XYZ file of C-alpha atoms in Angstrom:
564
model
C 31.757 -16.360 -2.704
C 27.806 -16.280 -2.421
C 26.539 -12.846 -1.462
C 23.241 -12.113 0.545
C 21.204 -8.958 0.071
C 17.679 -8.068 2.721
C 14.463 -6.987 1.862
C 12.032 -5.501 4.886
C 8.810 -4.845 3.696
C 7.299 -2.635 6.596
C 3.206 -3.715 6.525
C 0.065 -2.571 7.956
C 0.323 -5.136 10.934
C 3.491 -6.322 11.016
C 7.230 -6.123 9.162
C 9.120 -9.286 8.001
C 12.739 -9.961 6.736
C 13.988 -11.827 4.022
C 17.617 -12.950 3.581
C 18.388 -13.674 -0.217
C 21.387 -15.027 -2.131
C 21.923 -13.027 -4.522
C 23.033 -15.834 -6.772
C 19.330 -17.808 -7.376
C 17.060 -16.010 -4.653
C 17.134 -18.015 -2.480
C 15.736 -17.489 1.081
C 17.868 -18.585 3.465
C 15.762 -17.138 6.250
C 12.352 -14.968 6.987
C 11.419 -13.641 9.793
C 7.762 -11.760 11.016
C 6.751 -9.847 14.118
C 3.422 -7.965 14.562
C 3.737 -4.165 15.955
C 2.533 -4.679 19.520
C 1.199 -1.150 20.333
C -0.861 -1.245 16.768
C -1.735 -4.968 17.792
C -3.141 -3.810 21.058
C -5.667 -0.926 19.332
C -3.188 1.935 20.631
C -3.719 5.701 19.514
C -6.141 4.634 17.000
C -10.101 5.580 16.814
C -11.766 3.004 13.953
C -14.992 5.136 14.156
C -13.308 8.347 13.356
C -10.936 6.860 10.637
C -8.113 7.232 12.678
C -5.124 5.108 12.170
C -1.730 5.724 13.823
C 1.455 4.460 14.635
C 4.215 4.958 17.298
C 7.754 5.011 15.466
C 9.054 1.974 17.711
C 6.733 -0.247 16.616
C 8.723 0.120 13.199
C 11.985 -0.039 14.815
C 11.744 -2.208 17.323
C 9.763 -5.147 15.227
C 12.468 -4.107 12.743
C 15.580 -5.013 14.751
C 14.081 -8.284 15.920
C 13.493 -9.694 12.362
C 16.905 -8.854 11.236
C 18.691 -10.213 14.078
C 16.318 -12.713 14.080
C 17.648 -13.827 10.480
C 20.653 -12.801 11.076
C 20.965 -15.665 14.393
C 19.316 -18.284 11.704
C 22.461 -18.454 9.010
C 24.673 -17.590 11.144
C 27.916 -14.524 11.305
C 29.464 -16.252 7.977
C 26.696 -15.553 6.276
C 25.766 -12.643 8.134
C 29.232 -11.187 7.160
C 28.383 -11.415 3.227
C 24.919 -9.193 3.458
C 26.148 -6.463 0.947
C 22.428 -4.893 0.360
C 19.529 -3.590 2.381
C 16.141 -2.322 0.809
C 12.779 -2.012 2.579
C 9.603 -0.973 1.631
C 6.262 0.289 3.454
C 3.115 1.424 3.531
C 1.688 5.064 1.749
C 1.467 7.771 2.043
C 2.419 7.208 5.998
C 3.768 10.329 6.968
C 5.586 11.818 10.145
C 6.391 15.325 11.739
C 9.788 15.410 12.134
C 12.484 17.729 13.956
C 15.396 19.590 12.549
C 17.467 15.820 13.203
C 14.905 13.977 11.496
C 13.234 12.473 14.500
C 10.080 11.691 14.980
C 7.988 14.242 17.538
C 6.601 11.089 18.915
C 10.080 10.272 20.333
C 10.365 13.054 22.090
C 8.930 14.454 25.594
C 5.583 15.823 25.476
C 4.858 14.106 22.183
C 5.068 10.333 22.957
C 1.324 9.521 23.387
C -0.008 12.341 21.351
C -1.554 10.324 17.982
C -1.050 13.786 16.228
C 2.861 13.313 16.281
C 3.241 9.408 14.840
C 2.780 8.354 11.705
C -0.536 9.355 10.063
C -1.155 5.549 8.613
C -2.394 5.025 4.634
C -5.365 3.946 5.854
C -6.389 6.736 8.222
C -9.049 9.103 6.034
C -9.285 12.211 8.552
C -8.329 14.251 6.274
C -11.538 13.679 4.053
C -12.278 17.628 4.248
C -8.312 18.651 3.107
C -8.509 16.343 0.022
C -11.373 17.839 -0.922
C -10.043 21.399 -0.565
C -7.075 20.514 -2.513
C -8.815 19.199 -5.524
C -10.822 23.021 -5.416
C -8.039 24.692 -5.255
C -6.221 22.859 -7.977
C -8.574 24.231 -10.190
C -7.359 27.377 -9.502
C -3.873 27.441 -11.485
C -2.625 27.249 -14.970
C -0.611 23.866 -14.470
C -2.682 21.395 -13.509
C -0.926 20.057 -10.394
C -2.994 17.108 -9.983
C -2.238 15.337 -13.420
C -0.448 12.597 -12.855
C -2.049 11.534 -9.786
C -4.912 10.867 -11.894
C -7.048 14.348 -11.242
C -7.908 13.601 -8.005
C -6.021 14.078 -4.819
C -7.057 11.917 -1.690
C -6.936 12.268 2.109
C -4.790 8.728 2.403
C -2.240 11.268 1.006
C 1.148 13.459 2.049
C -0.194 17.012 1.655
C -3.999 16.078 3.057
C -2.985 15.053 5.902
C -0.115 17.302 6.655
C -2.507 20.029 6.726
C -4.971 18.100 8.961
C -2.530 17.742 11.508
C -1.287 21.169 11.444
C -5.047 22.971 11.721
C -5.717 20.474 14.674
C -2.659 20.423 16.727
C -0.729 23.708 16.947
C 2.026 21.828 19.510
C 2.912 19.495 16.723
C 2.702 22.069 13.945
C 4.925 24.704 15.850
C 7.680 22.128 16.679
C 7.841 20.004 13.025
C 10.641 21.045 10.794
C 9.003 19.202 7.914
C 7.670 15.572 7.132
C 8.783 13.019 6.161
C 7.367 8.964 4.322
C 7.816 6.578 6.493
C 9.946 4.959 3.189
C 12.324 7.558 3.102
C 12.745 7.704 7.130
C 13.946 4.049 7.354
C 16.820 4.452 5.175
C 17.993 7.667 6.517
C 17.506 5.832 9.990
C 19.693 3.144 9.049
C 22.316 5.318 7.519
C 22.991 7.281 10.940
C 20.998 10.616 9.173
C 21.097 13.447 12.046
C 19.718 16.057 9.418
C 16.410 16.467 8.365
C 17.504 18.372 5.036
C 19.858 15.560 3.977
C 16.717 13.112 3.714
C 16.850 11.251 0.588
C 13.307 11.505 -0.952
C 12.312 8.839 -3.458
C 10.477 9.205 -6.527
C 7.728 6.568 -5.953
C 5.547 8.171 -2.898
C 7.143 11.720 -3.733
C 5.273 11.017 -7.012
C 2.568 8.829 -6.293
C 1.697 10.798 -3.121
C 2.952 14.064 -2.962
C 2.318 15.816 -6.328
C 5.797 15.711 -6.909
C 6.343 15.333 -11.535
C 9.702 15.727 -13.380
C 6.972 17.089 -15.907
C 6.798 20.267 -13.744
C 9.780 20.729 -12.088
C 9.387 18.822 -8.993
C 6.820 19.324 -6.662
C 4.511 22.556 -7.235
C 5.684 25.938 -6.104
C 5.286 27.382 -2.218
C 2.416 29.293 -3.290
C 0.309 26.445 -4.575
C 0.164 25.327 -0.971
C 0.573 28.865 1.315
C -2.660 30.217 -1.245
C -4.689 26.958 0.243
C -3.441 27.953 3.530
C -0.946 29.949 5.316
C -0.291 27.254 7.834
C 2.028 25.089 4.850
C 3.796 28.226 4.247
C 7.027 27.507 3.186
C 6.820 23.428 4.191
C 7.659 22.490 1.161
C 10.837 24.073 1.312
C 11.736 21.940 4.036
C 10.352 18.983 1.854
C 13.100 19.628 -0.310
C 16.274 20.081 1.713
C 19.543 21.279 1.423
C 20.335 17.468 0.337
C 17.582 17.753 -2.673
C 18.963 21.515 -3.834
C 22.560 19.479 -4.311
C 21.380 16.635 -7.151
C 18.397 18.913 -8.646
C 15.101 19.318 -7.044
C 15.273 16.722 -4.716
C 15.811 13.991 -7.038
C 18.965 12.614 -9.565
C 19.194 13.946 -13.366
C 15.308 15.388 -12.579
C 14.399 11.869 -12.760
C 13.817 10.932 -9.374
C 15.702 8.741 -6.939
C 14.717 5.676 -7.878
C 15.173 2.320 -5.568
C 17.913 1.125 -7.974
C 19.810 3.829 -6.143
C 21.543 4.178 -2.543
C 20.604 6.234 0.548
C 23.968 5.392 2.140
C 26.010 2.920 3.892
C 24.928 0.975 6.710
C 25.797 2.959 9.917
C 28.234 1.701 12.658
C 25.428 1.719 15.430
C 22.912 0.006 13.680
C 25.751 -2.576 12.199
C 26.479 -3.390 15.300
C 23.051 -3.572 16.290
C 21.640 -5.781 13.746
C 25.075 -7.796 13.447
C 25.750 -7.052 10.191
C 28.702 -5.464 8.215
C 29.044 -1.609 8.069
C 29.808 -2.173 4.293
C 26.178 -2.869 3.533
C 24.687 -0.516 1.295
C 21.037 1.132 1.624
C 18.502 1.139 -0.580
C 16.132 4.424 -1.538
C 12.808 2.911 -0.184
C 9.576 2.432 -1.687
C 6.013 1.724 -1.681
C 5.653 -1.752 -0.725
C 3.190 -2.410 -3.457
C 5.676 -0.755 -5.977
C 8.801 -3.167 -4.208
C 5.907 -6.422 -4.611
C 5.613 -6.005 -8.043
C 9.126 -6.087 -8.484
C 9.443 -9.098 -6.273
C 6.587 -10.970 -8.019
C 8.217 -10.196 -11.613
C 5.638 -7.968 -13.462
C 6.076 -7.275 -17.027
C 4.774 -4.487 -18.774
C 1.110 -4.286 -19.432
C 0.446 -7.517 -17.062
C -1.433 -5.979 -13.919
C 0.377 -6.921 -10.756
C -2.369 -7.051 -7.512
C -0.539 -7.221 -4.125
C -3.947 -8.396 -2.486
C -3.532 -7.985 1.484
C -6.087 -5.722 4.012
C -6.234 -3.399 0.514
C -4.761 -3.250 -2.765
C -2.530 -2.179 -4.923
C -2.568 -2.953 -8.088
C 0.782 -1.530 -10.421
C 1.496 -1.321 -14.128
C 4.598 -0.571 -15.921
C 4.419 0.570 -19.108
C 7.761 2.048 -21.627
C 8.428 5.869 -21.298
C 8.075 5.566 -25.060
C 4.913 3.778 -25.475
C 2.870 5.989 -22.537
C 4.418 9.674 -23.940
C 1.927 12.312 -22.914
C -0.985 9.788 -22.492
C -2.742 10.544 -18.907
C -4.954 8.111 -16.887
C -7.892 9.118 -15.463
C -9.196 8.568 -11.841
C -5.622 6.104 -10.446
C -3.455 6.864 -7.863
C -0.254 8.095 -10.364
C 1.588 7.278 -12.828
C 5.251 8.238 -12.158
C 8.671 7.520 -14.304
C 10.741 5.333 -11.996
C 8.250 4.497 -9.431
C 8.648 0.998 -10.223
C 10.882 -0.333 -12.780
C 13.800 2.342 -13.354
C 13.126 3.530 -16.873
C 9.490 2.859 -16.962
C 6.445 4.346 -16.139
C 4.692 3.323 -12.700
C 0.973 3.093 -12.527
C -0.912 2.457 -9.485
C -4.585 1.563 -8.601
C -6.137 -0.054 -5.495
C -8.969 -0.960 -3.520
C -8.825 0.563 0.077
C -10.456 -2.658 1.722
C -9.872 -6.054 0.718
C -8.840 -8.517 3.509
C -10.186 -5.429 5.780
C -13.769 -6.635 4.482
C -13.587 -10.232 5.651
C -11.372 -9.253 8.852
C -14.585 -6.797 9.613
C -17.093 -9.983 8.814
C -14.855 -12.263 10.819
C -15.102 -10.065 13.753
C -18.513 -8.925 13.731
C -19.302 -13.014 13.775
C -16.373 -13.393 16.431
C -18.383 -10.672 18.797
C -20.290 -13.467 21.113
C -17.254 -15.542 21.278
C -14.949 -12.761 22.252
C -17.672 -11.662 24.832
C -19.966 -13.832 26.060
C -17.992 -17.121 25.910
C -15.026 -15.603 27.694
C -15.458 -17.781 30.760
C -12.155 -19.547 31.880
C -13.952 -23.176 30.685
C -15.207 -21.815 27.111
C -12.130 -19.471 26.477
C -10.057 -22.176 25.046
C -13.138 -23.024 22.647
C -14.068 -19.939 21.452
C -10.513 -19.263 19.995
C -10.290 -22.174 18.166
C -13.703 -21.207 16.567
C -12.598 -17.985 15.878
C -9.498 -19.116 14.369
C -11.610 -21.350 12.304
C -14.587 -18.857 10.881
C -12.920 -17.676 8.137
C -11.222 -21.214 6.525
C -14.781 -22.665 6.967
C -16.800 -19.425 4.972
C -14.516 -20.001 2.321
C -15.081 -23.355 2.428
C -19.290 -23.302 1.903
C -19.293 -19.921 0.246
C -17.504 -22.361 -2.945
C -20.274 -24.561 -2.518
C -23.375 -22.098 -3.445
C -24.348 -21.821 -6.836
C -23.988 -18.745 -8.429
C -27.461 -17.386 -9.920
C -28.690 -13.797 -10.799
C -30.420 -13.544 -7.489
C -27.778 -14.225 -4.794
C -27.165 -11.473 -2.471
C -24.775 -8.572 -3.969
C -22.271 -5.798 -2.411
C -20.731 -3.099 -2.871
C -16.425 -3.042 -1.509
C -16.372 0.529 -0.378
C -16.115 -0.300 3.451
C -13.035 1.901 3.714
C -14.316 4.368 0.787
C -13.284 4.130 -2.868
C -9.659 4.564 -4.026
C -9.896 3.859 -7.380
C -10.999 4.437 -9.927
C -12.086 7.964 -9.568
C -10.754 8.726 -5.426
C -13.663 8.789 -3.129
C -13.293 7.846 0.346
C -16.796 9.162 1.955
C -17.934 6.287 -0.097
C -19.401 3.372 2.108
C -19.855 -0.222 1.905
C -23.031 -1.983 1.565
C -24.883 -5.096 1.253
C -28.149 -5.737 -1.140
C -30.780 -8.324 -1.469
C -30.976 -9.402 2.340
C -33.484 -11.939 3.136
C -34.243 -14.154 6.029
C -32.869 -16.746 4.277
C -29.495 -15.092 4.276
C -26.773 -16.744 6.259
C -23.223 -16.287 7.220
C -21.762 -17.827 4.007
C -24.494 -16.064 1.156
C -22.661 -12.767 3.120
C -19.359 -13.826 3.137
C -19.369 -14.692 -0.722
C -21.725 -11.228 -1.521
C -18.544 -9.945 0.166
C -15.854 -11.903 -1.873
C -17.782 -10.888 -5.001
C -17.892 -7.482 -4.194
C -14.044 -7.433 -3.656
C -13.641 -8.682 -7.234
C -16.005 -6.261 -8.538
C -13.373 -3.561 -7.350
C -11.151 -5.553 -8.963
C -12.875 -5.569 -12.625
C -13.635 -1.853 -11.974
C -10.427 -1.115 -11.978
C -9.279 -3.484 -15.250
C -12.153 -1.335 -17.084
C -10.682 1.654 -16.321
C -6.768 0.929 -17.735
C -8.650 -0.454 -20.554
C -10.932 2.501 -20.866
C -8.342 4.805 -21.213
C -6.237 3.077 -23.583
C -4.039 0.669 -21.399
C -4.216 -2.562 -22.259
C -4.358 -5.500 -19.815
C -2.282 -8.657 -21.326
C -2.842 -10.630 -18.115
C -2.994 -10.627 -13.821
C -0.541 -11.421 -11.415
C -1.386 -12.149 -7.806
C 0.610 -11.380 -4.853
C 0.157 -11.995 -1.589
C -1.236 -13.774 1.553
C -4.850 -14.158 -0.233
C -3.528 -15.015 -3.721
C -1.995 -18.271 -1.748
C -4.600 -19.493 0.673
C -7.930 -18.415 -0.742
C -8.732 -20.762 -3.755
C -12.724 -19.582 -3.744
C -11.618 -15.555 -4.077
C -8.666 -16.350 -7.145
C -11.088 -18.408 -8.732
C -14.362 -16.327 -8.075
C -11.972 -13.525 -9.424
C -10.827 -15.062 -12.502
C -14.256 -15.555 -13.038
C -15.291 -11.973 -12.551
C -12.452 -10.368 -14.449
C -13.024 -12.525 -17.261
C -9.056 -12.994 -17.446
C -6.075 -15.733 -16.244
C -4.462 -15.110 -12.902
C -1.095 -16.257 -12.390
C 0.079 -16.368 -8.390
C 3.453 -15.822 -7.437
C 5.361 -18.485 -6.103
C 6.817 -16.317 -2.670
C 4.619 -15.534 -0.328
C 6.840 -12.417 0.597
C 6.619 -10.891 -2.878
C 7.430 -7.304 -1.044
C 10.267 -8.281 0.855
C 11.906 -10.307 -2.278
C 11.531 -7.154 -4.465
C 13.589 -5.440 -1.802
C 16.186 -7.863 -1.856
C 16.515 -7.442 -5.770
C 16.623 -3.866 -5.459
C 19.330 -4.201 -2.962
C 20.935 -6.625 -4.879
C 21.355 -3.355 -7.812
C 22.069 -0.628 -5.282
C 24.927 -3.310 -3.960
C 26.029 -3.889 -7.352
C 25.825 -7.339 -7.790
C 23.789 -6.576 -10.719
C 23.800 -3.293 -13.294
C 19.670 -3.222 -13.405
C 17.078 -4.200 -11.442
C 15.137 -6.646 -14.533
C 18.563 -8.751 -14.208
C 18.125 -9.368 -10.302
C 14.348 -9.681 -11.163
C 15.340 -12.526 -13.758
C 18.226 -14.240 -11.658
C 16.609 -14.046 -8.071
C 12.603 -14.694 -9.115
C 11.010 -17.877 -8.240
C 8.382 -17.836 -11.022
C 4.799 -18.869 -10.669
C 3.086 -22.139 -8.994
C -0.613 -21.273 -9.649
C -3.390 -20.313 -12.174
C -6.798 -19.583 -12.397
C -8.870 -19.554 -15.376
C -11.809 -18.197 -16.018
C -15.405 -20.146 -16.520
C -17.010 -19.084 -19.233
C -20.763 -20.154 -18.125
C -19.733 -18.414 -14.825
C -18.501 -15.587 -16.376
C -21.805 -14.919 -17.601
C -23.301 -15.221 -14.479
C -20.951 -12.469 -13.132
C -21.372 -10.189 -15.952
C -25.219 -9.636 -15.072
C -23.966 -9.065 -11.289
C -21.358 -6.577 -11.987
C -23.784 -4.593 -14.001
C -25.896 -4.152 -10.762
C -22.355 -2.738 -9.214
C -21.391 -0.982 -11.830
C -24.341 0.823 -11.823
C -24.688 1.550 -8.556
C -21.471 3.044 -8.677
C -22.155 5.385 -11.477
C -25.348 6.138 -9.347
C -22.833 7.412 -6.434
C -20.967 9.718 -8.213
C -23.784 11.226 -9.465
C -25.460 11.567 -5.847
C -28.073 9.002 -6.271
C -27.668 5.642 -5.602
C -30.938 3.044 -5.739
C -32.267 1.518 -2.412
């Protein structure tokens, strides 16, 4: 009897499903749908970094890909799902209630931005982050050691505090937050109880400052001496469910995604027509669940390229020891592979830079040709800009001279956290056109990219190879090759083009127990590799020369002064 495990991999725009065998990994059916209220611009302010999103966007998109799936194979199928995982976006917290719900959801909160989820990619919080990392400095453990020294306002505690110095409504009627990785799960498993949330390791780690090194996360007065509004939050962080297993976490390990949140409960069975035997997954990052999906081995850099990325390394407990990386985003035991350490980097713009050039290009289309007659047109040219930059951006010849940028149009994530860092473009002339910019901006992209390579390898880690991951990695032969190039290494791209979603089903395929550990599901269920890049050498050269212009205007930035 063939059994079927799902992976939802909750992303910036949109969620999708993937239905699995368990047996060869299969897909039997996907499914995507775009958040409509984040589609339509709602409770979000671009020019003050603000980035939120309503909690039915999540569950509603959610319950239409499943049963969307779920009406493609049919209730035979349907009734053999054993396994459920998902994965999301981070750190994208939410204020929650004594049940666990979402203030959003409830009267008086539901169009306040200050009560959804505080999205990775919203940076008001700039002025907390940076208040954190002084007051770090202030205590014998250093708290901020394995999230690479610096703390950053795309995470947990940053913009907790925001929310709570802005909005007293919202900080006077929150219980405590809550990932949006760990509320899914303890959705799905009928959770009425805020302190019998399951908290994994991965954005508890990666985002919160929580380290089996120290305990769990640092003590109430790291965070009531930084201020007396987070008095006694973390507590509630915590739980009654956390004080059962040991600080929140299994063995002092950490829940890892090769463990369960709970069964399947009756309502959302019957909602999503699917057994109530079906066993939930701890959720993850979805960059964390992609590399898992897209089969990363240790030392080989996994990049889950999308708006931003993430780029993950596992390397043994053994091997790593006390060895600390300077200037990433964590590294974490568990956060990835169960057993192994889990390091993350990232860009905080990628396909955000070329979705920004598309639309600053698309701005006469979208508003002076929006006559009934031209309407029709103008779509089909906007639809077309970026296929056709790519397109003559691979035909220019790469020389010393060529325009040159820098990626930081949604600040710098790594290495070394800075997100009042800006983007910028050098070298304008009038004979600069629409595809000298658009490859400037590719280049730059994969600057970030080598930037971060250099790092790992700075500090000891080495890099044995790249994998790509997704939607870029698959339809963008210019970037993968103008990035081999860059990096100077071989990029192998992932067969799936739901890398996220797959990893979910193989984690879900462990917590189920059709397999004892996660590497077997990753072995039996992966679909290997259809592409690779390799480097140019004379090209290569090229590149070096460029990056040195980048590299040293980023050194410039740190220290203050950057070169017109």
């Amino acid at each position: 009897m063939e059994r079927y495990t799902f992976g939802i991999d909750f992303g910036t725009d949109s969620v999708r499903a993937v239905l699995v065998n368990t047996r060869n990994g299969q897909e039997m059916a996907i499914a995507v749908k775009e958040y409509p209220r984040w589609k339509a611009g709602m409770f979000c302010n671009p020019q003050a970094d603000q980035y939120r999103q309503h909690p039915l966007d999540y569950l509603e998109s959610m319950e239409a890909v499943i049963c969307q799936c779920v009406d493609a194979v049919g209730p035979e199928v349907a009734a053999q799902v054993v396994g459920l995982s998902v994965d999301t976006t981070a750190s994208t917290p939410v204020a929650v209630d004594r049940t666990g719900t979402p203030l959003s959801l409830l009267p008086g909160f539901a169009e306040n931005p200050n009560a959804m989820f505080v999205l990775w990619k919203d940076h008001t919080a700039n002025t907390e982050a940076g208040e954190i990392n002084r007051h770090a400095e202030n205590f014998e453990i250093n708290y901020l050691q394995y999230v690479g020294g610096i703390y950053s306002s795309e995470w947990f505690w940053s913009k907790v505090l925001h929310i709570y110095r802005r909005d007293e409504g919202v900080r006077k009627a929150a219980y405590t937050w809550v990932e949006h990785c760990d509320w899914i799960p303890f959705v799905l498993t009928g959770g009425r109880d805020a302190d019998q949330i399951k908290r994994g390791v991965c954005a508890a780690g990666h985002k919160a400052l929580w380290a089996q090194e120290f305990g769990g996360f640092p003590p109430n007065e790291f965070f009531s001496s930084l201020d007396p509004l987070l008095d006694g939050l973390v507590e509630t962080v915590r739980g009654r469910a956390a004080e059962a297993v040991g600080d929140g976490f299994t063995d002092g390990a950490g829940l890892d995604a090769s463990q369960p949140a709970g069964g399947l409960s009756a309502e959302w069975a019957r909602r999503l027509g699917l057994p109530a035997t079906v066993k939930i997954g701890i959720g993850v990052i979805d960059c964390h669940m992609g590399a898992v999906g897209g089969q990363i081995e240790p030392y080989y850099l996994s990049k889950v390229i999308g708006t931003s990325t993430c780029d993950i390394l596992v390397a043994p407990v053994e091997e790593m020891r006390d060895h600390l990386v300077r200037g990433i985003c964590g590294q974490v035991r568990g956060s990835v592979i169960p057993g192994m350490i889990g390091l993350e980097a990232g860009q905080s713009a990628f396909g955000d830079i070329y979705a920004w050039f598309k639309n600053l290009l698309a701005w006469p289309l979208r508003n002076i040709l929006n006559d009934p007659e031209s309407a029709g047109l103008a779509a089909k040219a906007e639809e077309q800009i970026l296929s056709r930059l790519n397109q003559e951006a691979a035909q220019i010849e790469v020389t010393e001279e060529l325009e040159w940028a820098v990626d930081w149009w949604n600040g710098r994530r790594t290495p070394d956290a800075d997100l009042l860092q800006t983007g910028s473009i050098h070298g304008l002339r009038l004979g600069s056109d629409a595809p000298r910019l658009f490859r400037a901006l590719a280049e730059a992209t994969a600057f970030g990219s080598k930037s971060i390579i250099e790092r790992f390898i700075s500090e000891g880690i080495p890099i044995k190879g790249v994998i790509a991951l997704g939607g870029i990695s698959r339809k963008s032969d210019f970037i993968m090759q103008l990035m081999a190039d860059v990096i100077g290494m071989p990029i192998r791209v992932h067969r799936s083009e739901q890398t996220c979603a797959i990893g979910g089903a193989m984690f879900a395929a462990t917590v189920a127990g059709v397999y004892e550990r996660v590497e077997d599901a990753m072995k039996a269920m992966g679909q290997g590799f259809d592409k690779e890049y390799l480097p140019d050498p004379t090209r290569q050269a090229i590149y070096q020369k460029r990056y040195e212009k980048y590299r040293q205007y980023s050194l410039n930035s740190k220290k203050g002064s950057v070169p017109d």
